[in-house]
Amino acid sequence: MPRQRKTTRPSQRELPFSELQAEIPDKGVEEGFSLLYSEINKFIKSGVGKKAANTKKSLWTKRHSKEFLSYAGMIARPGADGGWEKLLRSRPYRCALLSGVVMMVLDKHVFSDLLFGAGSEHAEMLRMEDSFMVNIEGFQRTDLRAKTNRVYLEATGGVPPLFWKRVDKMTAQILAMLSPIYSAIGAETPSQSSYQTLHDIVSLAGWLNVAIRLSPKITAFEWVQPGEAYQFSYLCIGEEKNMASNGHNKAQDDQIRRRTRVMISTAPKITRHARGSDGFFTGTETYEVMQPHVVTYSGTLADWEDNRVVPLQSLTRNGSLVFWGHVLSLLMSIMRLTAVLFIVGVIGLIVFGTWTGIPGGHGGSSSLSWIVQMVLWPIRLTFQSLMLSVRMILQNSEVRTDYSLMSTGSWLSKQ
């Protein structure tokens, strides 16, 4: 058994909560998200994206959580060749995919909070307030929420009371999600320094959430869907951006025309909307905090033709419905074969009984037993094959559809 590595609780990143007493300008929010994305990329490239996989088996058949597979399917798709495997096998694609997954996790579990780290009572009050004002104009809702949060933070010293506890929990969840990839590159668990880096990333995201929720401005996150046609407003971080077309005549060009499409969406478009005024007229002022970051591929011109992609779930053993569908199909085939052989055996017994009952027919007790054994032999063999197939399925199955936290030892022992 390998020796346990001594660990310590991660240190808390120094965050400028005092600056949140005044509203952070749009440029400051832009710099914050730019820093966040840069740190995510650095974390992935220096960790799970640094080494080649040490297994020849498909990396999608590892024990991935349902959440990881769901997010991967939402932000990525293979190119025209339909090969999902390269998205984890190729290190550049793997880095882009995992960066997008981490960013999506932060979007769903950090930025979507009405105040990250708030106590249960205040969080419930914010949910009720938001639900009650669902039909109220957006800026009125965000303005009221910002005032409510400011009053609340004045009583908590400027930091939400459960902020660092939530950071610890989210860090452990993300590491649990990435642990199958760590295993694929030969690292059972991430290093303590990697954990500290990810802890700093999550805490920065939490601070950005607090900054957003203390502002009356509306902050919107929009993800580019994989397979969409590339637009020049996207920031392309890999592959070609230009549409490829070759040929010597128009007919040939029409057959091979291509369109650059999105393979991986690694970061969403983030915009801030504020109530604006121009003389007697009021409107909305929009500030683009971050461009959508994408990796592209050269796809077909027609949308319907390019959508012919093998679903991710069909390639993973973690897709329980697909997996057990194959198992059920196999069992049904074996049962049908068993039924056919059983019918053949019964017919054989009837024919043999009729033959022995005919005057002058031959066959003693020993020959009768031998023939019965021969008739029943295919049925026994079929049942033995059935049991062997079930054992092989259970032994080779790597299905795991639960989502659990990875143990981080003493890193999280102190709450």
mmCIF file of C-alpha atoms in Angstrom:
data_model
loop_
_atom_site.group_PDB
_atom_site.id
_atom_site.type_symbol
_atom_site.label_atom_id
_atom_site.label_comp_id
_atom_site.label_asym_id
_atom_site.label_seq_id
_atom_site.Cartn_x
_atom_site.Cartn_y
_atom_site.Cartn_z
ATOM 1 C CA MET A 1 0.000 0.000 0.000
ATOM 2 C CA PRO A 2 1.442 3.399 -0.953
ATOM 3 C CA ARG A 3 2.442 5.696 1.881
ATOM 4 C CA GLN A 4 -0.060 8.424 2.647
ATOM 5 C CA ARG A 5 1.118 11.919 1.758
ATOM 6 C CA LYS A 6 1.041 14.448 4.552
ATOM 7 C CA THR A 7 -1.462 17.164 3.811
ATOM 8 C CA THR A 8 -2.535 20.463 5.289
ATOM 9 C CA ARG A 9 -5.673 22.499 5.007
ATOM 10 C CA PRO A 10 -5.575 24.891 2.027
ATOM 11 C CA SER A 11 -4.944 28.522 2.774
ATOM 12 C CA GLN A 12 -7.636 31.079 2.047
ATOM 13 C CA ARG A 13 -6.921 33.375 -0.858
ATOM 14 C CA GLU A 14 -6.696 37.067 -0.042
ATOM 15 C CA LEU A 15 -9.691 38.641 -1.726
ATOM 16 C CA PRO A 16 -10.549 42.368 -1.725
ATOM 17 C CA PHE A 17 -13.960 42.112 -0.037
ATOM 18 C CA SER A 18 -13.502 45.643 1.285
ATOM 19 C CA GLU A 19 -13.588 46.974 -2.289
ATOM 20 C CA LEU A 20 -17.133 45.637 -2.642
ATOM 21 C CA GLN A 21 -18.420 48.404 -0.389
ATOM 22 C CA ALA A 22 -18.447 50.451 -3.601
ATOM 23 C CA GLU A 23 -19.710 48.973 -6.865
ATOM 24 C CA ILE A 24 -17.004 47.361 -8.983
ATOM 25 C CA PRO A 25 -16.842 49.053 -12.420
ATOM 26 C CA ASP A 26 -17.409 47.036 -15.587
ATOM 27 C CA LYS A 27 -13.709 47.117 -16.427
ATOM 28 C CA GLY A 28 -12.885 45.619 -13.038
ATOM 29 C CA VAL A 29 -15.388 42.799 -13.556
ATOM 30 C CA GLU A 30 -13.882 42.162 -16.996
ATOM 31 C CA GLU A 31 -10.397 41.906 -15.505
ATOM 32 C CA GLY A 32 -11.693 39.548 -12.823
ATOM 33 C CA PHE A 33 -13.239 37.117 -15.313
ATOM 34 C CA SER A 34 -10.177 37.317 -17.540
ATOM 35 C CA LEU A 35 -8.003 36.360 -14.566
ATOM 36 C CA LEU A 36 -10.394 33.543 -13.634
ATOM 37 C CA TYR A 37 -10.310 32.010 -17.124
ATOM 38 C CA SER A 38 -6.526 32.351 -17.287
ATOM 39 C CA GLU A 39 -6.110 30.543 -13.959
ATOM 40 C CA ILE A 40 -8.469 27.733 -15.037
ATOM 41 C CA ASN A 41 -6.451 27.191 -18.216
ATOM 42 C CA LYS A 42 -3.179 27.176 -16.317
ATOM 43 C CA PHE A 43 -4.563 24.719 -13.757
ATOM 44 C CA ILE A 44 -5.770 22.296 -16.455
ATOM 45 C CA LYS A 45 -2.657 22.546 -18.651
ATOM 46 C CA SER A 46 -0.266 21.963 -15.751
ATOM 47 C CA GLY A 47 -2.340 19.088 -14.357
ATOM 48 C CA VAL A 48 -4.689 16.745 -16.211
ATOM 49 C CA GLY A 49 -3.742 18.263 -19.563
ATOM 50 C CA LYS A 50 0.009 17.902 -19.177
ATOM 51 C CA LYS A 51 0.586 14.181 -19.762
ATOM 52 C CA ALA A 52 -0.576 11.645 -22.301
ATOM 53 C CA ALA A 53 -2.999 8.978 -21.129
ATOM 54 C CA ASN A 54 -1.308 5.769 -19.955
ATOM 55 C CA THR A 55 -4.101 3.481 -21.137
ATOM 56 C CA LYS A 56 -5.220 2.359 -24.574
ATOM 57 C CA LYS A 57 -8.818 1.929 -23.432
ATOM 58 C CA SER A 58 -11.342 4.628 -24.209
ATOM 59 C CA LEU A 59 -11.095 7.472 -21.714
ATOM 60 C CA TRP A 60 -14.868 7.896 -21.872
ATOM 61 C CA THR A 61 -15.382 4.471 -20.272
ATOM 62 C CA LYS A 62 -13.730 5.610 -17.057
ATOM 63 C CA ARG A 63 -15.892 6.046 -13.963
ATOM 64 C CA HIS A 64 -17.083 9.541 -14.844
ATOM 65 C CA SER A 65 -19.904 11.124 -12.877
ATOM 66 C CA LYS A 66 -23.236 11.817 -14.526
ATOM 67 C CA GLU A 67 -22.643 15.545 -14.088
ATOM 68 C CA PHE A 68 -19.319 15.436 -15.925
ATOM 69 C CA LEU A 69 -20.844 13.554 -18.875
ATOM 70 C CA SER A 70 -23.791 15.936 -18.928
ATOM 71 C CA TYR A 71 -21.606 19.048 -19.004
ATOM 72 C CA ALA A 72 -19.226 17.534 -21.582
ATOM 73 C CA GLY A 73 -22.198 16.817 -23.847
ATOM 74 C CA MET A 74 -23.480 20.382 -23.441
ATOM 75 C CA ILE A 75 -20.252 22.181 -24.333
ATOM 76 C CA ALA A 76 -18.585 19.851 -26.860
ATOM 77 C CA ARG A 77 -19.082 17.583 -29.830
ATOM 78 C CA PRO A 78 -16.597 15.881 -32.161
ATOM 79 C CA GLY A 79 -15.836 17.237 -35.605
ATOM 80 C CA ALA A 80 -16.942 15.857 -38.925
ATOM 81 C CA ASP A 81 -15.225 12.522 -38.204
ATOM 82 C CA GLY A 82 -17.526 11.959 -35.232
ATOM 83 C CA GLY A 83 -14.683 10.830 -32.967
ATOM 84 C CA TRP A 84 -15.352 11.602 -29.310
ATOM 85 C CA GLU A 85 -12.198 9.816 -28.222
ATOM 86 C CA LYS A 86 -9.856 12.505 -29.537
ATOM 87 C CA LEU A 87 -11.484 15.139 -27.318
ATOM 88 C CA LEU A 88 -9.910 13.473 -24.278
ATOM 89 C CA ARG A 89 -6.972 11.718 -25.954
ATOM 90 C CA SER A 90 -5.554 14.836 -27.625
ATOM 91 C CA ARG A 91 -4.007 17.105 -25.005
ATOM 92 C CA PRO A 92 -5.020 20.438 -26.637
ATOM 93 C CA TYR A 93 -8.621 19.248 -27.015
ATOM 94 C CA ARG A 94 -8.593 17.794 -23.501
ATOM 95 C CA CYS A 95 -7.423 21.100 -22.038
ATOM 96 C CA ALA A 96 -10.135 23.014 -23.876
ATOM 97 C CA LEU A 97 -12.840 20.517 -22.927
ATOM 98 C CA LEU A 98 -11.931 20.354 -19.235
ATOM 99 C CA SER A 99 -11.535 24.127 -19.020
ATOM 100 C CA GLY A 100 -15.048 24.432 -20.394
ATOM 101 C CA VAL A 101 -16.383 21.852 -17.939
ATOM 102 C CA VAL A 102 -14.835 23.691 -14.964
ATOM 103 C CA MET A 103 -16.223 26.988 -16.237
ATOM 104 C CA MET A 104 -19.667 25.407 -16.664
ATOM 105 C CA VAL A 105 -19.567 24.024 -13.118
ATOM 106 C CA LEU A 106 -18.754 27.477 -11.776
ATOM 107 C CA ASP A 107 -21.553 28.973 -13.859
ATOM 108 C CA LYS A 108 -24.132 26.478 -12.563
ATOM 109 C CA HIS A 109 -23.024 26.237 -8.925
ATOM 110 C CA VAL A 110 -21.350 29.575 -8.148
ATOM 111 C CA PHE A 111 -22.422 32.372 -10.491
ATOM 112 C CA SER A 112 -26.068 31.266 -10.438
ATOM 113 C CA ASP A 113 -26.269 31.778 -6.655
ATOM 114 C CA LEU A 114 -28.146 34.860 -5.539
ATOM 115 C CA LEU A 115 -25.302 35.363 -3.045
ATOM 116 C CA PHE A 116 -22.539 32.779 -2.870
ATOM 117 C CA GLY A 117 -21.877 31.664 0.698
ATOM 118 C CA ALA A 118 -24.984 33.208 2.225
ATOM 119 C CA GLY A 119 -26.554 31.547 5.264
ATOM 120 C CA SER A 120 -29.569 29.302 4.736
ATOM 121 C CA GLU A 121 -32.077 31.863 6.033
ATOM 122 C CA HIS A 122 -30.798 34.697 3.841
ATOM 123 C CA ALA A 123 -30.529 32.394 0.812
ATOM 124 C CA GLU A 124 -34.150 31.314 1.303
ATOM 125 C CA MET A 125 -35.245 34.931 1.655
ATOM 126 C CA LEU A 126 -33.489 35.798 -1.617
ATOM 127 C CA ARG A 127 -35.185 32.883 -3.392
ATOM 128 C CA MET A 128 -38.603 33.904 -2.116
ATOM 129 C CA GLU A 129 -37.978 37.540 -3.020
ATOM 130 C CA ASP A 130 -36.818 36.569 -6.518
ATOM 131 C CA SER A 131 -39.797 34.256 -7.006
ATOM 132 C CA PHE A 132 -42.286 36.854 -5.769
ATOM 133 C CA MET A 133 -40.886 39.481 -8.165
ATOM 134 C CA VAL A 134 -40.636 37.170 -11.175
ATOM 135 C CA ASN A 135 -42.922 39.414 -13.228
ATOM 136 C CA ILE A 136 -41.233 42.650 -12.135
ATOM 137 C CA GLU A 137 -38.901 44.501 -14.502
ATOM 138 C CA GLY A 138 -35.352 43.099 -14.304
ATOM 139 C CA PHE A 139 -33.497 46.179 -13.089
ATOM 140 C CA GLN A 140 -35.927 46.649 -10.206
ATOM 141 C CA ARG A 141 -35.292 43.067 -9.097
ATOM 142 C CA THR A 142 -31.499 43.340 -9.250
ATOM 143 C CA ASP A 143 -31.569 46.716 -7.512
ATOM 144 C CA LEU A 144 -33.653 45.353 -4.620
ATOM 145 C CA ARG A 145 -31.459 42.239 -4.390
ATOM 146 C CA ALA A 146 -28.292 44.349 -4.277
ATOM 147 C CA LYS A 147 -29.688 46.505 -1.446
ATOM 148 C CA THR A 148 -30.815 43.406 0.484
ATOM 149 C CA ASN A 149 -27.389 41.811 0.120
ATOM 150 C CA ARG A 150 -25.555 44.958 1.200
ATOM 151 C CA VAL A 151 -27.593 45.190 4.390
ATOM 152 C CA TYR A 152 -26.924 41.502 5.046
ATOM 153 C CA LEU A 153 -23.149 41.781 4.507
ATOM 154 C CA GLU A 154 -22.920 44.799 6.799
ATOM 155 C CA ALA A 155 -23.946 42.472 9.608
ATOM 156 C CA THR A 156 -21.482 39.722 8.594
ATOM 157 C CA GLY A 157 -18.360 41.857 8.238
ATOM 158 C CA GLY A 158 -18.514 42.013 4.442
ATOM 159 C CA VAL A 159 -17.983 38.264 3.868
ATOM 160 C CA PRO A 160 -20.865 35.781 3.498
ATOM 161 C CA PRO A 161 -20.733 33.456 6.547
ATOM 162 C CA LEU A 162 -20.605 30.203 4.569
ATOM 163 C CA PHE A 163 -18.290 31.528 1.851
ATOM 164 C CA TRP A 164 -15.202 29.456 2.645
ATOM 165 C CA LYS A 165 -17.193 26.353 3.503
ATOM 166 C CA ARG A 166 -18.842 26.516 0.087
ATOM 167 C CA VAL A 167 -15.435 27.048 -1.548
ATOM 168 C CA ASP A 168 -14.105 23.901 0.153
ATOM 169 C CA LYS A 169 -17.122 21.879 -0.966
ATOM 170 C CA MET A 170 -17.047 23.070 -4.589
ATOM 171 C CA THR A 171 -13.298 22.417 -4.813
ATOM 172 C CA ALA A 172 -13.794 18.833 -3.636
ATOM 173 C CA GLN A 173 -16.656 18.303 -6.097
ATOM 174 C CA ILE A 174 -14.632 19.528 -9.067
ATOM 175 C CA LEU A 175 -11.675 17.339 -8.107
ATOM 176 C CA ALA A 176 -14.014 14.348 -7.785
ATOM 177 C CA MET A 177 -15.260 15.108 -11.293
ATOM 178 C CA LEU A 178 -11.715 15.250 -12.685
ATOM 179 C CA SER A 179 -10.346 12.260 -10.735
ATOM 180 C CA PRO A 180 -10.993 9.690 -13.542
ATOM 181 C CA ILE A 181 -8.837 11.800 -15.869
ATOM 182 C CA TYR A 182 -6.104 12.031 -13.238
ATOM 183 C CA SER A 183 -6.206 8.233 -13.040
ATOM 184 C CA ALA A 184 -5.961 7.942 -16.821
ATOM 185 C CA ILE A 185 -2.699 9.907 -16.872
ATOM 186 C CA GLY A 186 -1.220 7.872 -14.035
ATOM 187 C CA ALA A 187 -1.984 10.126 -11.065
ATOM 188 C CA GLU A 188 -4.299 8.610 -8.462
ATOM 189 C CA THR A 189 -5.000 11.964 -6.790
ATOM 190 C CA PRO A 190 -4.014 15.552 -7.556
ATOM 191 C CA SER A 191 -1.143 17.059 -5.631
ATOM 192 C CA GLN A 192 -1.664 19.375 -2.695
ATOM 193 C CA SER A 193 -0.456 22.317 -4.786
ATOM 194 C CA SER A 194 -3.060 21.474 -7.457
ATOM 195 C CA TYR A 195 -5.746 21.408 -4.807
ATOM 196 C CA GLN A 196 -4.599 24.796 -3.525
ATOM 197 C CA THR A 197 -4.682 26.235 -7.053
ATOM 198 C CA LEU A 198 -8.214 24.996 -7.653
ATOM 199 C CA HIS A 199 -9.261 26.267 -4.223
ATOM 200 C CA ASP A 200 -7.992 29.723 -5.217
ATOM 201 C CA ILE A 201 -9.920 29.524 -8.507
ATOM 202 C CA VAL A 202 -13.213 28.659 -6.811
ATOM 203 C CA SER A 203 -12.734 31.399 -4.212
ATOM 204 C CA LEU A 204 -12.122 33.971 -6.956
ATOM 205 C CA ALA A 205 -15.313 32.838 -8.697
ATOM 206 C CA GLY A 206 -17.181 33.175 -5.410
ATOM 207 C CA TRP A 207 -15.842 36.705 -4.928
ATOM 208 C CA LEU A 208 -16.969 37.621 -8.451
ATOM 209 C CA ASN A 209 -20.441 36.297 -7.633
ATOM 210 C CA VAL A 210 -20.618 38.532 -4.557
ATOM 211 C CA ALA A 211 -19.472 41.513 -6.656
ATOM 212 C CA ILE A 212 -22.182 40.801 -9.229
ATOM 213 C CA ARG A 213 -24.929 40.337 -6.624
ATOM 214 C CA LEU A 214 -24.099 43.676 -4.969
ATOM 215 C CA SER A 215 -24.708 45.534 -8.230
ATOM 216 C CA PRO A 216 -28.062 46.596 -9.691
ATOM 217 C CA LYS A 217 -26.745 45.709 -13.148
ATOM 218 C CA ILE A 218 -27.877 42.494 -14.856
ATOM 219 C CA THR A 219 -25.068 40.048 -15.671
ATOM 220 C CA ALA A 220 -25.909 37.449 -18.351
ATOM 221 C CA PHE A 221 -24.040 34.234 -19.239
ATOM 222 C CA GLU A 222 -24.640 32.811 -22.732
ATOM 223 C CA TRP A 223 -22.965 29.597 -23.917
ATOM 224 C CA VAL A 224 -22.382 28.931 -27.602
ATOM 225 C CA GLN A 225 -23.895 25.576 -28.532
ATOM 226 C CA PRO A 226 -21.474 23.045 -30.087
ATOM 227 C CA GLY A 227 -22.166 22.555 -33.767
ATOM 228 C CA GLU A 228 -23.205 26.164 -34.332
ATOM 229 C CA ALA A 229 -21.640 28.030 -37.238
ATOM 230 C CA TYR A 230 -18.606 30.080 -36.248
ATOM 231 C CA GLN A 231 -19.116 33.832 -35.984
ATOM 232 C CA PHE A 232 -16.441 36.496 -35.949
ATOM 233 C CA SER A 233 -17.688 37.717 -32.559
ATOM 234 C CA TYR A 234 -16.356 34.469 -31.058
ATOM 235 C CA LEU A 235 -12.801 34.173 -29.803
ATOM 236 C CA CYS A 236 -11.303 31.132 -31.530
ATOM 237 C CA ILE A 237 -8.595 29.473 -29.415
ATOM 238 C CA GLY A 238 -7.838 26.523 -31.676
ATOM 239 C CA GLU A 239 -8.216 25.038 -35.166
ATOM 240 C CA GLU A 240 -8.977 27.018 -38.299
ATOM 241 C CA LYS A 241 -11.402 29.911 -38.512
ATOM 242 C CA ASN A 242 -11.637 30.213 -42.278
ATOM 243 C CA MET A 243 -14.126 28.230 -44.310
ATOM 244 C CA ALA A 244 -12.316 25.768 -46.563
ATOM 245 C CA SER A 245 -13.416 25.317 -50.155
ATOM 246 C CA ASN A 246 -11.540 23.790 -53.036
ATOM 247 C CA GLY A 247 -12.505 22.905 -56.580
ATOM 248 C CA HIS A 248 -12.286 23.833 -60.189
ATOM 249 C CA ASN A 249 -15.908 24.517 -60.979
ATOM 250 C CA LYS A 250 -19.114 25.631 -59.282
ATOM 251 C CA ALA A 251 -20.709 22.171 -59.260
ATOM 252 C CA GLN A 252 -17.703 20.689 -57.540
ATOM 253 C CA ASP A 253 -17.586 23.579 -55.068
ATOM 254 C CA ASP A 254 -21.246 23.036 -54.143
ATOM 255 C CA GLN A 255 -20.460 19.424 -53.237
ATOM 256 C CA ILE A 256 -17.492 20.131 -51.007
ATOM 257 C CA ARG A 257 -18.320 23.499 -49.490
ATOM 258 C CA ARG A 258 -17.546 23.549 -45.803
ATOM 259 C CA ARG A 259 -18.530 25.695 -42.857
ATOM 260 C CA THR A 260 -16.462 26.371 -39.760
ATOM 261 C CA ARG A 261 -18.383 25.198 -36.707
ATOM 262 C CA VAL A 262 -17.945 25.124 -32.941
ATOM 263 C CA MET A 263 -16.420 21.932 -31.548
ATOM 264 C CA ILE A 264 -15.839 22.997 -27.918
ATOM 265 C CA SER A 265 -17.291 25.969 -26.049
ATOM 266 C CA THR A 266 -14.751 26.727 -23.328
ATOM 267 C CA ALA A 267 -16.148 29.992 -21.926
ATOM 268 C CA PRO A 268 -19.506 31.755 -22.213
ATOM 269 C CA LYS A 269 -20.291 35.199 -23.464
ATOM 270 C CA ILE A 270 -20.656 37.442 -20.401
ATOM 271 C CA THR A 271 -22.405 40.784 -20.682
ATOM 272 C CA ARG A 272 -23.554 43.392 -18.179
ATOM 273 C CA HIS A 273 -26.692 45.410 -18.771
ATOM 274 C CA ALA A 274 -27.395 48.710 -17.034
ATOM 275 C CA ARG A 275 -30.268 51.122 -17.139
ATOM 276 C CA GLY A 276 -29.223 53.985 -19.398
ATOM 277 C CA SER A 277 -30.709 57.354 -20.272
ATOM 278 C CA ASP A 278 -30.290 59.753 -23.145
ATOM 279 C CA GLY A 279 -32.146 62.979 -22.529
ATOM 280 C CA PHE A 280 -35.848 62.201 -22.179
ATOM 281 C CA PHE A 281 -35.376 58.611 -23.365
ATOM 282 C CA THR A 282 -34.347 55.639 -21.253
ATOM 283 C CA GLY A 283 -32.807 52.452 -22.494
ATOM 284 C CA THR A 284 -30.219 49.814 -21.741
ATOM 285 C CA GLU A 285 -26.464 50.105 -21.859
ATOM 286 C CA THR A 286 -24.568 46.875 -22.519
ATOM 287 C CA TYR A 287 -20.960 46.107 -21.682
ATOM 288 C CA GLU A 288 -19.283 42.933 -22.977
ATOM 289 C CA VAL A 289 -17.249 41.427 -20.145
ATOM 290 C CA MET A 290 -16.026 38.354 -22.047
ATOM 291 C CA GLN A 291 -16.261 37.019 -25.585
ATOM 292 C CA PRO A 292 -17.348 33.401 -26.007
ATOM 293 C CA HIS A 293 -14.212 31.220 -26.321
ATOM 294 C CA VAL A 294 -14.462 28.302 -28.748
ATOM 295 C CA VAL A 295 -12.490 25.598 -30.527
ATOM 296 C CA THR A 296 -13.674 25.012 -34.098
ATOM 297 C CA TYR A 297 -13.689 22.354 -36.788
ATOM 298 C CA SER A 298 -14.471 22.292 -40.498
ATOM 299 C CA GLY A 299 -17.997 20.921 -40.851
ATOM 300 C CA THR A 300 -20.536 20.610 -43.624
ATOM 301 C CA LEU A 301 -22.545 23.529 -44.920
ATOM 302 C CA ALA A 302 -25.978 22.065 -44.170
ATOM 303 C CA ASP A 303 -27.026 21.959 -40.509
ATOM 304 C CA TRP A 304 -29.042 18.753 -40.849
ATOM 305 C CA GLU A 305 -26.125 16.905 -42.428
ATOM 306 C CA ASP A 306 -23.602 18.064 -39.847
ATOM 307 C CA ASN A 307 -25.832 16.923 -36.964
ATOM 308 C CA ARG A 308 -25.034 13.270 -37.676
ATOM 309 C CA VAL A 309 -22.970 12.753 -34.537
ATOM 310 C CA VAL A 310 -22.818 9.698 -32.301
ATOM 311 C CA PRO A 311 -24.256 10.657 -28.870
ATOM 312 C CA LEU A 312 -21.714 10.721 -26.076
ATOM 313 C CA GLN A 313 -23.872 8.504 -23.853
ATOM 314 C CA SER A 314 -23.716 5.656 -26.361
ATOM 315 C CA LEU A 315 -19.920 5.523 -26.004
ATOM 316 C CA THR A 316 -19.805 5.424 -22.207
ATOM 317 C CA ARG A 317 -20.590 2.660 -19.832
ATOM 318 C CA ASN A 318 -21.850 5.291 -17.485
ATOM 319 C CA GLY A 319 -24.855 5.770 -19.752
ATOM 320 C CA SER A 320 -26.809 3.233 -17.673
ATOM 321 C CA LEU A 321 -29.862 3.111 -19.926
ATOM 322 C CA VAL A 322 -27.754 2.434 -23.005
ATOM 323 C CA PHE A 323 -25.580 -0.100 -21.220
ATOM 324 C CA TRP A 324 -28.444 -2.063 -19.697
ATOM 325 C CA GLY A 325 -30.247 -1.867 -23.029
ATOM 326 C CA HIS A 326 -27.351 -3.795 -24.577
ATOM 327 C CA VAL A 327 -27.422 -6.265 -21.678
ATOM 328 C CA LEU A 328 -31.164 -6.807 -22.073
ATOM 329 C CA SER A 329 -30.768 -7.294 -25.830
ATOM 330 C CA LEU A 330 -28.071 -9.915 -25.231
ATOM 331 C CA LEU A 331 -30.173 -11.756 -22.655
ATOM 332 C CA MET A 332 -33.204 -11.751 -24.944
ATOM 333 C CA SER A 333 -31.130 -13.234 -27.756
ATOM 334 C CA ILE A 334 -29.878 -16.001 -25.475
ATOM 335 C CA MET A 335 -33.383 -16.696 -24.185
ATOM 336 C CA ARG A 336 -34.729 -16.941 -27.720
ATOM 337 C CA LEU A 337 -31.979 -19.406 -28.590
ATOM 338 C CA THR A 338 -32.771 -21.387 -25.431
ATOM 339 C CA ALA A 339 -36.466 -21.531 -26.340
ATOM 340 C CA VAL A 340 -35.678 -22.794 -29.843
ATOM 341 C CA LEU A 341 -33.368 -25.511 -28.514
ATOM 342 C CA PHE A 342 -35.931 -26.476 -25.877
ATOM 343 C CA ILE A 343 -38.612 -26.889 -28.537
ATOM 344 C CA VAL A 344 -36.212 -28.955 -30.645
ATOM 345 C CA GLY A 345 -35.476 -31.135 -27.614
ATOM 346 C CA VAL A 346 -39.150 -31.692 -26.843
ATOM 347 C CA ILE A 347 -39.890 -32.574 -30.452
ATOM 348 C CA GLY A 348 -36.939 -34.958 -30.389
ATOM 349 C CA LEU A 349 -38.285 -36.668 -27.281
ATOM 350 C CA ILE A 350 -41.753 -36.991 -28.840
ATOM 351 C CA VAL A 351 -40.320 -38.478 -32.017
ATOM 352 C CA PHE A 352 -38.145 -40.853 -30.023
ATOM 353 C CA GLY A 353 -41.081 -41.901 -27.801
ATOM 354 C CA THR A 354 -43.216 -42.527 -30.852
ATOM 355 C CA TRP A 355 -40.448 -44.554 -32.453
ATOM 356 C CA THR A 356 -39.934 -46.728 -29.372
ATOM 357 C CA GLY A 357 -43.698 -47.277 -29.082
ATOM 358 C CA ILE A 358 -43.961 -48.769 -32.576
ATOM 359 C CA PRO A 359 -44.076 -52.604 -32.557
ATOM 360 C CA GLY A 360 -40.722 -53.829 -33.594
ATOM 361 C CA GLY A 361 -39.087 -50.590 -32.570
ATOM 362 C CA HIS A 362 -35.642 -50.822 -30.955
ATOM 363 C CA GLY A 363 -34.124 -49.166 -27.968
ATOM 364 C CA GLY A 364 -33.493 -50.288 -24.379
ATOM 365 C CA SER A 365 -33.243 -48.292 -21.214
ATOM 366 C CA SER A 366 -29.560 -47.521 -21.721
ATOM 367 C CA SER A 367 -30.051 -46.291 -25.254
ATOM 368 C CA LEU A 368 -33.062 -44.255 -24.132
ATOM 369 C CA SER A 369 -31.013 -42.528 -21.428
ATOM 370 C CA TRP A 370 -28.193 -41.813 -23.865
ATOM 371 C CA ILE A 371 -30.527 -40.289 -26.464
ATOM 372 C CA VAL A 372 -32.276 -38.144 -23.831
ATOM 373 C CA GLN A 373 -28.885 -36.849 -22.700
ATOM 374 C CA MET A 374 -27.997 -35.982 -26.283
ATOM 375 C CA VAL A 375 -31.293 -34.149 -26.773
ATOM 376 C CA LEU A 376 -30.920 -32.137 -23.534
ATOM 377 C CA TRP A 377 -27.225 -31.370 -24.082
ATOM 378 C CA PRO A 378 -27.842 -28.225 -26.260
ATOM 379 C CA ILE A 379 -30.226 -26.862 -23.609
ATOM 380 C CA ARG A 380 -27.701 -27.337 -20.805
ATOM 381 C CA LEU A 381 -24.981 -25.761 -22.908
ATOM 382 C CA THR A 382 -27.224 -22.760 -23.582
ATOM 383 C CA PHE A 383 -27.946 -22.204 -19.890
ATOM 384 C CA GLN A 384 -24.259 -22.526 -19.046
ATOM 385 C CA SER A 385 -23.458 -19.910 -21.705
ATOM 386 C CA LEU A 386 -26.155 -17.668 -20.242
ATOM 387 C CA MET A 387 -24.667 -17.840 -16.736
ATOM 388 C CA LEU A 388 -21.155 -17.245 -18.099
ATOM 389 C CA SER A 389 -22.360 -14.176 -20.011
ATOM 390 C CA VAL A 390 -23.998 -12.732 -16.906
ATOM 391 C CA ARG A 391 -20.817 -13.232 -14.873
ATOM 392 C CA MET A 392 -18.691 -11.573 -17.557
ATOM 393 C CA ILE A 393 -21.082 -8.608 -17.719
ATOM 394 C CA LEU A 394 -20.956 -8.113 -13.960
ATOM 395 C CA GLN A 395 -17.173 -8.472 -13.818
ATOM 396 C CA ASN A 396 -16.435 -6.072 -16.670
ATOM 397 C CA SER A 397 -19.081 -3.511 -15.827
ATOM 398 C CA GLU A 398 -17.765 -0.110 -14.751
ATOM 399 C CA VAL A 399 -21.170 1.498 -14.445
ATOM 400 C CA ARG A 400 -21.331 4.193 -11.803
ATOM 401 C CA THR A 401 -24.027 6.797 -12.020
ATOM 402 C CA ASP A 402 -23.736 8.269 -8.552
ATOM 403 C CA TYR A 403 -21.977 11.548 -7.812
ATOM 404 C CA SER A 404 -19.861 11.586 -4.670
ATOM 405 C CA LEU A 405 -17.220 13.814 -3.160
ATOM 406 C CA MET A 406 -13.595 12.748 -3.365
ATOM 407 C CA SER A 407 -11.951 12.394 0.022
ATOM 408 C CA THR A 408 -9.365 15.092 0.510
ATOM 409 C CA GLY A 409 -8.238 14.012 3.957
ATOM 410 C CA SER A 410 -7.226 16.763 6.322
ATOM 411 C CA TRP A 411 -7.624 19.425 3.628
ATOM 412 C CA LEU A 412 -11.314 19.636 4.543
ATOM 413 C CA SER A 413 -11.159 18.341 8.115
ATOM 414 C CA LYS A 414 -11.508 21.796 9.647
ATOM 415 C CA GLN A 415 -14.712 23.624 8.844
#
